[in-house]
């Protein structure tokens, strides 16, 4: 009898589907992890084979045959599939969709895997001679005289780059290293100095030069030794060290050690930290094939890196959240940089935490995992406390750098100009006069968060959300940051026709305007989502900052994370009060992390740094703890409070969200869902709500939520496994859009 194919098909259902093999296919050649094209309803979908089974619980003659086998080798290994199925079950997501989300886009759509080779260039023997002639006899009439850097700088640059890679470089990498250089390549090819070649993904750069790192200091050596001692088995480590304490050097040493042991390495980093600078640092130091996986990568390139990693050819995969699912058959080490960062948690669809899955993956695999941060999350600190993670401390900044000084600046009744107090302005002046750089942090883009009519009090409210529309002066738009709704800035008040419309409060655009007026001769770099929309714009600005072209840096979150600004001696945080009085109990933790991160930008080199926090609540205990005793003390106090209140990380949560255009439907659904949970829960799971969401109306829909909480993760999980599949069958479910968020990070 023909075998049954159990296939994960992307569909919003919590099960897999049984099919018969495609006509003419050899069942023996079908392997777990291959893709098949299957009929699904009246459409075709691309699924992944999970199991070749003998039996089915359905009637055999009702089963349809699959249409085609799409792969000759499995795309995902057993381990990869097991991790995905585990994650799908844990986060209550349909398995077929979870697996599809892990595949590169084209493969998800059923297309054939990209070829692992790509076109590139390498030096010919004549080219090698030309480069050597040029460098050995400066000015002499050697064969390479035509590529003399002084006379043909572009040609010389390309030749030198290729000289560092005897096996050749792909067009993409050449482009990245030398900029657009097609005409130069043609000229060099005509001279017979370079020739086209095929580059195998993962092979590239293998013979490139490696730069040695600095000798490690004792704390770094100890950290590296502790992790290396666990190679070949599971161990979870929290690398806790202030910005500049040399965490990245620890990662690099560990990567070298893992590669030397013939292992592959997975490195996860937040979106924002994946700056080209960080990548170059890795490439310089690791030398061999670093397969880069991040959303900024061109689709084909990303797919090639993914495939190369899956065949064990690329040794290191660096990527953001979704890279946690990269197939790595020789995986021996997992690193998570800036582990506290919110971007590791996907906030829609498949709501997984890449940091938490990194731990799960390392445990299942039996290899060490290192979470690094200057501001560890309370979850990770709790895991240290419970003995699950081993803490490695880097107590001091590496080299000679001194830690920055943190001070509160009371701005009650201070005359502010664009949100800047006179004291901050005066200190800025001093630093700028001394030739230093100043960094200002304001977590609000646009010109002003709201516009009001001076006559009647009209406010620029979003018609679709319980929120105000932000004024963007660059585009003269009112723009809702929650739903994306836009309208032109009106010339007069829509209510009373008055002409005196006033922007209230500041965004980065307005701050830039004020600074331009105050410091007319100093170049300013504004870094936010608007100013960096164009591809390459962020890198260009960062380069300008490093070259000292900008003197004042101002920006949002984007500026606060991951970058190194050694010449910044003063950092100002314009408004720390936002985080103090939020409805979300995590807001304070996030704000403390942000303050530390901003501080981490300042005074990295020999120059001492200073951080000023403008506040109207200088006596707030949280701020006092942070300023006087540092993030560690703050975190300990916060943990004590969470324990007292029974909040995460001392309990575990799942949030059921519902939304609908009609105001009653979400609550009706959640009431019914709460009832169902009540009959399943045996007292160990608390059910809170339903309640309206903190922002009740968003994008024209009314939103509500129901919270489940338990001190016992296992009990919560068991309830969810029974509850979630039942939710879709509730009558009231048809009138809402709903989703479950396990271990929610934001209560919005
Ligand atoms: P982090 O990742 O913790 O922010 P980095 O590893 O980037 O720290 O180190 C900060 C700076 O100190 C870098 O310029 C790095 O080259 C330098 N550095 C790190 N470790 C050492 C060391 N042992 N000796 C000298 N310089 C070091
Ligand atoms: Zn008005
Ligand atoms: Zn809106």
PDB file of N, CA and C in Angstrom, residues 91 121 161:
ATOM      1  N   UNK A  91       4.310  28.631  21.112  1.00  0.00           N
ATOM      2  CA  UNK A  91       3.742  29.960  20.858  1.00  0.00           C
ATOM      3  C   UNK A  91       2.346  29.904  20.235  1.00  0.00           C
ATOM      4  N   UNK A 121      34.836  37.829  -9.781  1.00  0.00           N
ATOM      5  CA  UNK A 121      36.089  38.141 -10.468  1.00  0.00           C
ATOM      6  C   UNK A 121      37.279  37.729  -9.625  1.00  0.00           C
ATOM      7  N   UNK A 161      41.853  45.074  -3.608  1.00  0.00           N
ATOM      8  CA  UNK A 161      40.804  44.291  -2.950  1.00  0.00           C
ATOM      9  C   UNK A 161      40.867  42.836  -3.399  1.00  0.00           C
TER      10      UNK A 161
END
